[in-house]
PDB file of C-alpha atoms and ligand atoms in Angstrom:
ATOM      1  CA  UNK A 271     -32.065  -6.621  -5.830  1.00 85.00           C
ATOM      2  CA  UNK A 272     -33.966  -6.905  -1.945  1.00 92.00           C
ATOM      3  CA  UNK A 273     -32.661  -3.735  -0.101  1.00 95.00           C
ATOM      4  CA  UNK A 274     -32.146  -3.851   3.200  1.00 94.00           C
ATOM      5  CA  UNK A 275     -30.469  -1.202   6.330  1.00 94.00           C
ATOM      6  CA  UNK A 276     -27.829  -3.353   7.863  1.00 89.00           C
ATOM      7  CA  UNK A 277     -26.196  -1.899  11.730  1.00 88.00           C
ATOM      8  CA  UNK A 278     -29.100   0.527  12.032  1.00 93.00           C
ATOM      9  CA  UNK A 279     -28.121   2.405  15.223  1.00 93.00           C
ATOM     10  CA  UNK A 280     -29.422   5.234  17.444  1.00 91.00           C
ATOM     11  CA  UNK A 281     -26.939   8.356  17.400  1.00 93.00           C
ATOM     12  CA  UNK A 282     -28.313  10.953  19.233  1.00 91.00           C
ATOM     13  CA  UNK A 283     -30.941  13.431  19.939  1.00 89.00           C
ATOM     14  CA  UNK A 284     -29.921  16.954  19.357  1.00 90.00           C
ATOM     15  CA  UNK A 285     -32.128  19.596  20.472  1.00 87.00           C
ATOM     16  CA  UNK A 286     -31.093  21.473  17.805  1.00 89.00           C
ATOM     17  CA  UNK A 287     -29.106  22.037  14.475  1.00 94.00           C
ATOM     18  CA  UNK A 288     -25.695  22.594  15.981  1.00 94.00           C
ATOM     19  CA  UNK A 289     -25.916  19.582  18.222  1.00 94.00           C
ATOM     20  CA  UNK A 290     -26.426  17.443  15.327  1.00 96.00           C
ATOM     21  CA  UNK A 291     -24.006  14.525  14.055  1.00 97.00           C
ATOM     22  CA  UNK A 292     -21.103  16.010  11.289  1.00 96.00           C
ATOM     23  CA  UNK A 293     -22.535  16.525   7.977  1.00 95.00           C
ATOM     24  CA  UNK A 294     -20.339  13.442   6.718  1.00 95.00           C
ATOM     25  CA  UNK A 295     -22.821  11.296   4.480  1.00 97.00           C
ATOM     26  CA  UNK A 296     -26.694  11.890   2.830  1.00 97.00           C
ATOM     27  CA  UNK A 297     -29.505  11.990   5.369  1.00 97.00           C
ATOM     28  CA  UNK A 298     -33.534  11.587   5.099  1.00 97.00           C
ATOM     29  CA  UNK A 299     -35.466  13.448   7.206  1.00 96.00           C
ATOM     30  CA  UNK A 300     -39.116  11.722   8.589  1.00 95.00           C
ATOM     31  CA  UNK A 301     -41.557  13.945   9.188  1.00 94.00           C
ATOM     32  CA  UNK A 302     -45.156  14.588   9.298  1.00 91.00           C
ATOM     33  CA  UNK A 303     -47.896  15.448  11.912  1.00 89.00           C
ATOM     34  CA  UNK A 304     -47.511  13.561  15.263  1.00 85.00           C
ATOM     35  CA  UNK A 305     -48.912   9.837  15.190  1.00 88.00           C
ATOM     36  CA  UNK A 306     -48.790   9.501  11.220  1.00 93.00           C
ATOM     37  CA  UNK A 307     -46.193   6.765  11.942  1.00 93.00           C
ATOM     38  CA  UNK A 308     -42.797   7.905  11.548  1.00 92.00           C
ATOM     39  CA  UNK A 309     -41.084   6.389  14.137  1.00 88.00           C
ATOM     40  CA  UNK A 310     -43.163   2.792  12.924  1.00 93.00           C
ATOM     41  CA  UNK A 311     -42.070   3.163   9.566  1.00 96.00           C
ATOM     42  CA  UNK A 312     -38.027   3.778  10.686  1.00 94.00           C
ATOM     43  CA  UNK A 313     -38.570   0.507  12.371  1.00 94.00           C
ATOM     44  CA  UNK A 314     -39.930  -1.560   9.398  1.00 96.00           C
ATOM     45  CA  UNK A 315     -37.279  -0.163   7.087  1.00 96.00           C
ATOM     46  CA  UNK A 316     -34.488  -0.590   9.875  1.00 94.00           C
ATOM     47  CA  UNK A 317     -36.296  -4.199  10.584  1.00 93.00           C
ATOM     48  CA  UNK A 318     -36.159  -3.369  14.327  1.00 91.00           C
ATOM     49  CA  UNK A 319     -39.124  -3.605  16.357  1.00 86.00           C
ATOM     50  CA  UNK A 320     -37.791  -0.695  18.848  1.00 84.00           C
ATOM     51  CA  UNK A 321     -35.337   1.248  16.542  1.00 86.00           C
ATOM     52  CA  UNK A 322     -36.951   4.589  17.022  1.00 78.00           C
ATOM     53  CA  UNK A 323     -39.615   4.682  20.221  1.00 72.00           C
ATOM     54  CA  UNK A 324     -43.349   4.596  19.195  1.00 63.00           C
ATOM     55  CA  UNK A 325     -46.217   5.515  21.361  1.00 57.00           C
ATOM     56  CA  UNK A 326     -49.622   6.028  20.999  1.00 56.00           C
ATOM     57  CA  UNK A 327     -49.695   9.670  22.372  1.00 57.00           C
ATOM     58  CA  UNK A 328     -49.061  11.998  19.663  1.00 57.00           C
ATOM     59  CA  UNK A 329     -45.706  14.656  19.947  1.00 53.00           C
ATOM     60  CA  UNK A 330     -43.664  11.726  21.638  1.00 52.00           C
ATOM     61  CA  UNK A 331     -40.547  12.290  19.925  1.00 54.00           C
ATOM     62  CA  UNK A 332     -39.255  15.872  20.051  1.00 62.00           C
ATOM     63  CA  UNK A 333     -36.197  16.127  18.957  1.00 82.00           C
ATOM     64  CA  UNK A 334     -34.022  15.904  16.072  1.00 90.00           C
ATOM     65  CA  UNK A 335     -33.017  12.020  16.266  1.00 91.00           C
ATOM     66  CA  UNK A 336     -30.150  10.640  13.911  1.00 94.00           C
ATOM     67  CA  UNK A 337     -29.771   6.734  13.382  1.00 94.00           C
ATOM     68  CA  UNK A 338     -26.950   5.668  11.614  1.00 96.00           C
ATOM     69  CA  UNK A 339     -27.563   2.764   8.563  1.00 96.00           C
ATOM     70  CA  UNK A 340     -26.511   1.346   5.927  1.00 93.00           C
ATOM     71  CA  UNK A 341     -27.767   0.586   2.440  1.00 91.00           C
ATOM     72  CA  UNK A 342     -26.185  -1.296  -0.725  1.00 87.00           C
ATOM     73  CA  UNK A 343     -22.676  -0.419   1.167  1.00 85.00           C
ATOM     74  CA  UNK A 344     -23.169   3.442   1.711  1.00 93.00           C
ATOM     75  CA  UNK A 345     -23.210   4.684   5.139  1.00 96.00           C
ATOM     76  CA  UNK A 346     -26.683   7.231   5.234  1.00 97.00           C
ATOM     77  CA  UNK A 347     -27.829   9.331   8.545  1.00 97.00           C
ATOM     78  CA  UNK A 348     -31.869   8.424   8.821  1.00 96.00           C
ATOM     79  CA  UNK A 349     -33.414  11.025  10.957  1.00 95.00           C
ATOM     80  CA  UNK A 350     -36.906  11.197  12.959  1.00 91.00           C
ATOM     81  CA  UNK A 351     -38.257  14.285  13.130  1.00 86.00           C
ATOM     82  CA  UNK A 352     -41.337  15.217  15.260  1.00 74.00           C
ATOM     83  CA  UNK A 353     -43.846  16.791  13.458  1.00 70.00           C
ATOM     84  CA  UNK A 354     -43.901  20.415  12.176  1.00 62.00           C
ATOM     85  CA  UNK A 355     -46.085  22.286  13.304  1.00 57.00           C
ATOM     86  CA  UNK A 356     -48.318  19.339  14.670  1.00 56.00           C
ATOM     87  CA  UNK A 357     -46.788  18.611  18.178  1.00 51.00           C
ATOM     88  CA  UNK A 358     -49.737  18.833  20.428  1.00 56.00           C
ATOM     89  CA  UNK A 359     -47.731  21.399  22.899  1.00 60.00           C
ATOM     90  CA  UNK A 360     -47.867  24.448  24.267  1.00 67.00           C
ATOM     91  CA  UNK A 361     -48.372  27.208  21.659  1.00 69.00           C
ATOM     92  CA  UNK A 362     -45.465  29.001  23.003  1.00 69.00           C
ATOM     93  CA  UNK A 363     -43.164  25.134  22.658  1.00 68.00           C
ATOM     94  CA  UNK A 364     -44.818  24.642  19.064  1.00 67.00           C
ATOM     95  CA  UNK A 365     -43.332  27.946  17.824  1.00 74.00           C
ATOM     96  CA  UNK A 366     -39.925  27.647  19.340  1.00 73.00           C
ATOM     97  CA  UNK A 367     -39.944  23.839  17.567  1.00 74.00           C
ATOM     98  CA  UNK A 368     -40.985  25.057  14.088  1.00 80.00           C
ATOM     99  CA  UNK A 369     -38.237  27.671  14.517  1.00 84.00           C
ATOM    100  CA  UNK A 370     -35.911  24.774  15.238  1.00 86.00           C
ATOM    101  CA  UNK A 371     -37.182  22.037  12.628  1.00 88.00           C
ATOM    102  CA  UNK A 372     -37.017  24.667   9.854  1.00 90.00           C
ATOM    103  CA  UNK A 373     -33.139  25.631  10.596  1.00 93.00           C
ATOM    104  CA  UNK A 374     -32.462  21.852  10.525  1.00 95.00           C
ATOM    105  CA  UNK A 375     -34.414  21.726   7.011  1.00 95.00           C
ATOM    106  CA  UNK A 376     -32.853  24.653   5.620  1.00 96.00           C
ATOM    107  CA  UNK A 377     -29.693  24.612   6.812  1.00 96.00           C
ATOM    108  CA  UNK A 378     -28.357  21.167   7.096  1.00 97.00           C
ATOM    109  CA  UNK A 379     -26.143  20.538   4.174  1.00 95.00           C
ATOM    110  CA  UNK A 380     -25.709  17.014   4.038  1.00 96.00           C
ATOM    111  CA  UNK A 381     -29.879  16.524   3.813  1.00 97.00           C
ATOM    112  CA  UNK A 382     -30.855  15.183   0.669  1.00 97.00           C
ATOM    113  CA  UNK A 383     -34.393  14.225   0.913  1.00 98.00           C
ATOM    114  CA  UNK A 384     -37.521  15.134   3.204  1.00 97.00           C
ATOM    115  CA  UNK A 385     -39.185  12.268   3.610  1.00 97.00           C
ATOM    116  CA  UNK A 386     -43.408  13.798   3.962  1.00 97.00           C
ATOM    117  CA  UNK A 387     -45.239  11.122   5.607  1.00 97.00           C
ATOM    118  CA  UNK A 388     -49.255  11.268   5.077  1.00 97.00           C
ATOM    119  CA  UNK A 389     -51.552   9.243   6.727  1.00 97.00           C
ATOM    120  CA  UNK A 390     -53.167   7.732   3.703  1.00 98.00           C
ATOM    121  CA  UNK A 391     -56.634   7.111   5.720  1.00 97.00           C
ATOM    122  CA  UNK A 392     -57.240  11.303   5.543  1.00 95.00           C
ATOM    123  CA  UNK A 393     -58.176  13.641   3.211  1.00 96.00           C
ATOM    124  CA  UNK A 394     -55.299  16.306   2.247  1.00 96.00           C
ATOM    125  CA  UNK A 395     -54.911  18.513   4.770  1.00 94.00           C
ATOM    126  CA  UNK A 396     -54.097  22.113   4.716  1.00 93.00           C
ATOM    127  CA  UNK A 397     -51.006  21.504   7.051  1.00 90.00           C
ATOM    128  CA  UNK A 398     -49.324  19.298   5.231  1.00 94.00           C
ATOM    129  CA  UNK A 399     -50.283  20.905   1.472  1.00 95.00           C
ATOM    130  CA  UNK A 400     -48.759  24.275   3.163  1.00 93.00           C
ATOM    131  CA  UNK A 401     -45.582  22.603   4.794  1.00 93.00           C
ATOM    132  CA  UNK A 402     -45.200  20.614   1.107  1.00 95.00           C
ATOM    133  CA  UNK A 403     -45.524  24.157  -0.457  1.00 95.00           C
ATOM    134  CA  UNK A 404     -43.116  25.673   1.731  1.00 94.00           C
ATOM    135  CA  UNK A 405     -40.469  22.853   0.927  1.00 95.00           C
ATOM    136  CA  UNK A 406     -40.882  23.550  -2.417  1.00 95.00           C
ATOM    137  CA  UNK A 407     -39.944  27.627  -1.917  1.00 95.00           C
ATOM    138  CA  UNK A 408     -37.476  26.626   0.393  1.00 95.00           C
ATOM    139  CA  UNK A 409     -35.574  24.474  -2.403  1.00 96.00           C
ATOM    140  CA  UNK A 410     -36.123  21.156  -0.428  1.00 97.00           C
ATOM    141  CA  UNK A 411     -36.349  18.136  -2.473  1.00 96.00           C
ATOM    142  CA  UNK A 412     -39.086  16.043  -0.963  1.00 98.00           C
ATOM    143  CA  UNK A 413     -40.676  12.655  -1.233  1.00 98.00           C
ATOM    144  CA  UNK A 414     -44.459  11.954  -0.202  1.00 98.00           C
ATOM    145  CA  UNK A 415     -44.820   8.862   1.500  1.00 98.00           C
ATOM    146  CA  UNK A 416     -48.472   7.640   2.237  1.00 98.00           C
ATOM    147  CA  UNK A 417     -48.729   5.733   5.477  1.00 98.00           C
ATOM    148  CA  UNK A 418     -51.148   3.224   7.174  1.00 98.00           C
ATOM    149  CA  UNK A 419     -52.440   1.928   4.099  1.00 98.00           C
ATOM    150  CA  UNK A 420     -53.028  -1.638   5.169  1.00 98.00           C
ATOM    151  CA  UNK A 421     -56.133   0.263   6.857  1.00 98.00           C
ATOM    152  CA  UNK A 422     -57.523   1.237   3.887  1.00 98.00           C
ATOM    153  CA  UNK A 423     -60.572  -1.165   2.437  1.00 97.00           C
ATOM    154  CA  UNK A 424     -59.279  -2.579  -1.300  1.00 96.00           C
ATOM    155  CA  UNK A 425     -61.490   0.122  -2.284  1.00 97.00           C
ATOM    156  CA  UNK A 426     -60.364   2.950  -0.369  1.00 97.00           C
ATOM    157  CA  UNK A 427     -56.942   1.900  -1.693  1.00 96.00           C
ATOM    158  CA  UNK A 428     -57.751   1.961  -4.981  1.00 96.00           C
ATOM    159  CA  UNK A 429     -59.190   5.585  -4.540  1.00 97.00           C
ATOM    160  CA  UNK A 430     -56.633   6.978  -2.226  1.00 97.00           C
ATOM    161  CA  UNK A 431     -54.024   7.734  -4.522  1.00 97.00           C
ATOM    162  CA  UNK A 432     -55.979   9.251  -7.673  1.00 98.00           C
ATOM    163  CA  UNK A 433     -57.825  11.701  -5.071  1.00 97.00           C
ATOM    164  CA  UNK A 434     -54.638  13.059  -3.285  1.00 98.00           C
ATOM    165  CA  UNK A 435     -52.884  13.482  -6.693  1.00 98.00           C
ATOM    166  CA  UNK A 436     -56.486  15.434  -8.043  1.00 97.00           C
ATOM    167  CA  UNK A 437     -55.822  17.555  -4.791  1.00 97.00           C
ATOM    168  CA  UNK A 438     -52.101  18.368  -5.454  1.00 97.00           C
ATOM    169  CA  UNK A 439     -52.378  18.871  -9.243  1.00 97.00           C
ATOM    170  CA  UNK A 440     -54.676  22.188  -8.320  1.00 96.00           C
ATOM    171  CA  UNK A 441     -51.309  23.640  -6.797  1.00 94.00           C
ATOM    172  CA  UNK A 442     -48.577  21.588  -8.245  1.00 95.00           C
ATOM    173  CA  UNK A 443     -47.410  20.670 -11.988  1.00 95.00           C
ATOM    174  CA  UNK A 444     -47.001  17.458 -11.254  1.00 96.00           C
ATOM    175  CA  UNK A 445     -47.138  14.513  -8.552  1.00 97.00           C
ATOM    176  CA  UNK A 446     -43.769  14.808  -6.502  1.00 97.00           C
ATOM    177  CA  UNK A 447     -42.067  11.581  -5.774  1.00 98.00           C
ATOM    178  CA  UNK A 448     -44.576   9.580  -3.716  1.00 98.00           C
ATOM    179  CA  UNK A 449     -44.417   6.155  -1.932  1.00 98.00           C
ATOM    180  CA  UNK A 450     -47.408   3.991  -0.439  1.00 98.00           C
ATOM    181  CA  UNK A 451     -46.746   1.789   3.288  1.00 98.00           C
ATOM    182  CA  UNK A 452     -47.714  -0.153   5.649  1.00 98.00           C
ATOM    183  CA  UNK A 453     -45.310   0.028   8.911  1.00 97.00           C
ATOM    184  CA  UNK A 454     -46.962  -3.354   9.774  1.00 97.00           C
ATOM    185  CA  UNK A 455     -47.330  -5.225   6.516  1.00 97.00           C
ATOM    186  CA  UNK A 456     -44.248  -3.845   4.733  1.00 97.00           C
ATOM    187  CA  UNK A 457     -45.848  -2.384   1.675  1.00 98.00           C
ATOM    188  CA  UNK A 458     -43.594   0.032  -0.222  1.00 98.00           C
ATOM    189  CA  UNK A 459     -40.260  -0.959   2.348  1.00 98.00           C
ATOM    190  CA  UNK A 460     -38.577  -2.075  -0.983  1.00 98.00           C
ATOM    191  CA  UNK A 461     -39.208   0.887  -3.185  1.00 98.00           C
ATOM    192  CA  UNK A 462     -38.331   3.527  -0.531  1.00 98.00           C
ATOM    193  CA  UNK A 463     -34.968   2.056   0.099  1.00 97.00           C
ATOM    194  CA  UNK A 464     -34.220   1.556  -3.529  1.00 97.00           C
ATOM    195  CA  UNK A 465     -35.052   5.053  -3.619  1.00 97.00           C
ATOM    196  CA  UNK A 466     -32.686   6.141  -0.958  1.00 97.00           C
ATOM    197  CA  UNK A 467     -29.837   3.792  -2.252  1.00 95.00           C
ATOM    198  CA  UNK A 468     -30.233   5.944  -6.024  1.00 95.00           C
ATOM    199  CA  UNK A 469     -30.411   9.281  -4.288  1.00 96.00           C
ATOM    200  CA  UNK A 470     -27.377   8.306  -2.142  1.00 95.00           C
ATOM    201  CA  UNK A 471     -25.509   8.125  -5.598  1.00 92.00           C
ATOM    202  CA  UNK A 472     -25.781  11.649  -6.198  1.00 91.00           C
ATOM    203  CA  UNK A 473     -24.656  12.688  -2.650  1.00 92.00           C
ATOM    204  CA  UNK A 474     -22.547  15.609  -2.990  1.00 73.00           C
ATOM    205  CA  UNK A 475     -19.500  14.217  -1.614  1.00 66.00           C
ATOM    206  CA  UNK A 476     -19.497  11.448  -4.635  1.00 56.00           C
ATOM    207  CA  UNK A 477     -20.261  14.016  -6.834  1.00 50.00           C
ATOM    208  CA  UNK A 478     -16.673  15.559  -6.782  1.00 50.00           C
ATOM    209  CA  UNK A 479     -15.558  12.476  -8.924  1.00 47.00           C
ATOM    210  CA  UNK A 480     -17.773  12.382 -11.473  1.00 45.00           C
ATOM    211  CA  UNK A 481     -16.631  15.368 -14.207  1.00 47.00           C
ATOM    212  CA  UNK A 482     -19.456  17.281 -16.159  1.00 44.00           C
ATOM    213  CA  UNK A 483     -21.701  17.328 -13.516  1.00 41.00           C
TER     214      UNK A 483
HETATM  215  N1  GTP B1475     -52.091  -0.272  11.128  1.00 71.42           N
HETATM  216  C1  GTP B1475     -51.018   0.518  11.126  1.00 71.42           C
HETATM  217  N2  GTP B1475     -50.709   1.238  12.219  1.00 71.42           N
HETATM  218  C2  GTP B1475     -49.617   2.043  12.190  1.00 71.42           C
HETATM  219  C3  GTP B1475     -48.799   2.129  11.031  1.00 71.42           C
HETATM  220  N3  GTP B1475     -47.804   3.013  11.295  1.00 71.42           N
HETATM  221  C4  GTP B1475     -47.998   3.443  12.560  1.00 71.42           C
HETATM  222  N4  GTP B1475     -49.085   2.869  13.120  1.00 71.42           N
HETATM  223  C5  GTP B1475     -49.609   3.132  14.480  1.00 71.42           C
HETATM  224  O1  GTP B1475     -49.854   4.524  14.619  1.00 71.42           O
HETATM  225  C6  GTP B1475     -49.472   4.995  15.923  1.00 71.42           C
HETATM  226  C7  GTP B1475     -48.438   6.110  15.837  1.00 71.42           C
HETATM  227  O2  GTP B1475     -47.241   5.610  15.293  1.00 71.42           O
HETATM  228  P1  GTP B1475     -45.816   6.337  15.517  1.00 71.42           P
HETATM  229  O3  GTP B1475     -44.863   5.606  14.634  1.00 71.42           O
HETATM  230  O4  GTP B1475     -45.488   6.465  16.943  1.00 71.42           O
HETATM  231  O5  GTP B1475     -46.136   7.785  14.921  1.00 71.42           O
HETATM  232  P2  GTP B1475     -45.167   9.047  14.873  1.00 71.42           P
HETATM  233  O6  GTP B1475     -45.463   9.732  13.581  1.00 71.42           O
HETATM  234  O7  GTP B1475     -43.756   8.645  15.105  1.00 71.42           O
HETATM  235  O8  GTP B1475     -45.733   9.921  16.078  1.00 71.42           O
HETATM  236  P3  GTP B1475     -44.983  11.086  16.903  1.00 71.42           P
HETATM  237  O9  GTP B1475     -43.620  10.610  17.260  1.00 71.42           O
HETATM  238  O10 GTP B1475     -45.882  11.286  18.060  1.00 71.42           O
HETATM  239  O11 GTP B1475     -44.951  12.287  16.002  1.00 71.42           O
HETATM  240  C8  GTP B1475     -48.968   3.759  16.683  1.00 71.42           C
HETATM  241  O12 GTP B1475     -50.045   3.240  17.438  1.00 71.42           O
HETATM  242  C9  GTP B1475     -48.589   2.797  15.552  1.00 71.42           C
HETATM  243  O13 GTP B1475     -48.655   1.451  15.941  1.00 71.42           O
HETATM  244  C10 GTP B1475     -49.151   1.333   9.877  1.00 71.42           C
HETATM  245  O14 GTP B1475     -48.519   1.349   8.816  1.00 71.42           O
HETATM  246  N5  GTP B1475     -50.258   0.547   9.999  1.00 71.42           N
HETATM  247 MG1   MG B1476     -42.335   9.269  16.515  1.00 71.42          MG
END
């Protein structure tokens, strides 16, 4: 089965968690320092050129975006989130957004997965193993999704995966769920969806029907 977002459209930007969309169906949060390509890779899954707005200066988007799409018939919320902790703003601006992403992330019922973008062409970095490791205390389920990867050498490729998962098996039991892209080739478009359109099944609000569970 090809997976695909039919209607993707922009929402809103909410400056906040109480300015956000009702809680009505699952939602993915993007995140991941500024210029890893979050907004690029909402575009390639969408299959919009200028779904979410991309630039090259890093901390463009700053607020808590939702698009509303579809997948395999189930309405889903996807949500671009400017980085935590990585905006390159005021120290003062950074701290007040942290505050703000991480009520969205803890609070927001309806949010099913964090989406963790990495750009695959860096070595782990302490950011992102910290935020990861705070997601995991927080009792977020999360999904790493390596990005850029049609910049890697067949080499580097071949390397990138085995030394990120040597990296995260000194603090973690096991890989988490992980994903490798390419905003621009399409690598990887197929299995995140699918794995959006599975984790959609277990949405809460579908959950009432099924007994046992
Ligand atoms: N080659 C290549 N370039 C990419 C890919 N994804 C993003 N880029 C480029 O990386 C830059 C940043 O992409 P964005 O999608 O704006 O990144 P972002 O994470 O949304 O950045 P902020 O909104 O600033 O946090 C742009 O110049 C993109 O064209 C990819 O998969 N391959
Ligand atoms: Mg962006």
């Amino acid at each position: 089965m090809e997976y695909s977002i039919d209607h993707p459209e922009f929402v809103k930007s909410s400056a906040k968690l109480d300015e956000c969309p009702p809680p009505d169906r699952p939602e993915y949060a993007f995140i991941g320092r500024s210029n890893v390509g979050k907004s690029s890779l909402i575009n390639k899954l969408a299959g919009r050129k200028a779904l979410a707005k991309i630039s090259s200066t890093p901390g463009k988007t700053q607020l808590i975006n939702h698009f509303a799409v579809k997948t395999a018939d189930r309405d889903w919320y996807l949500v671009d989130l400017p980085g935590f902790g990585y905006a390159k703003v005021s120290k003062k601006d950074r701290g007040k957004w942290d505050r703000t992403s991480r009520e969205y992330l803890t609070k927001r019922e309806n949010l099913m997965c964090v989406m963790m973008l990495i750009d695959a062409r860096i070595p782990p970095q302490k950011k992102d193993l910290d935020f990861m490791a705070w997601m995991a205390e927080a009792g977020l389920s999360f999904a790493m999704i390596f990005t850029k990867i049609d910049k890697l050498t067949l080499d580097e490729r071949e390397q990138m995966l085995p030394r990120y998962t040597k990296k995260m098996l000194t603090l973690w039991s096991a890989m988490p769920t992980h994903f490798i892209t390419s905003a621009v080739k399409g690598d990887g478009k197929q299995e995140v969806l699918s794995f959006i359109a599975q984790t959609n099944q277990i949405y809460r609000g579908d959950r009432l029907n099924i007994t046992g569970e």
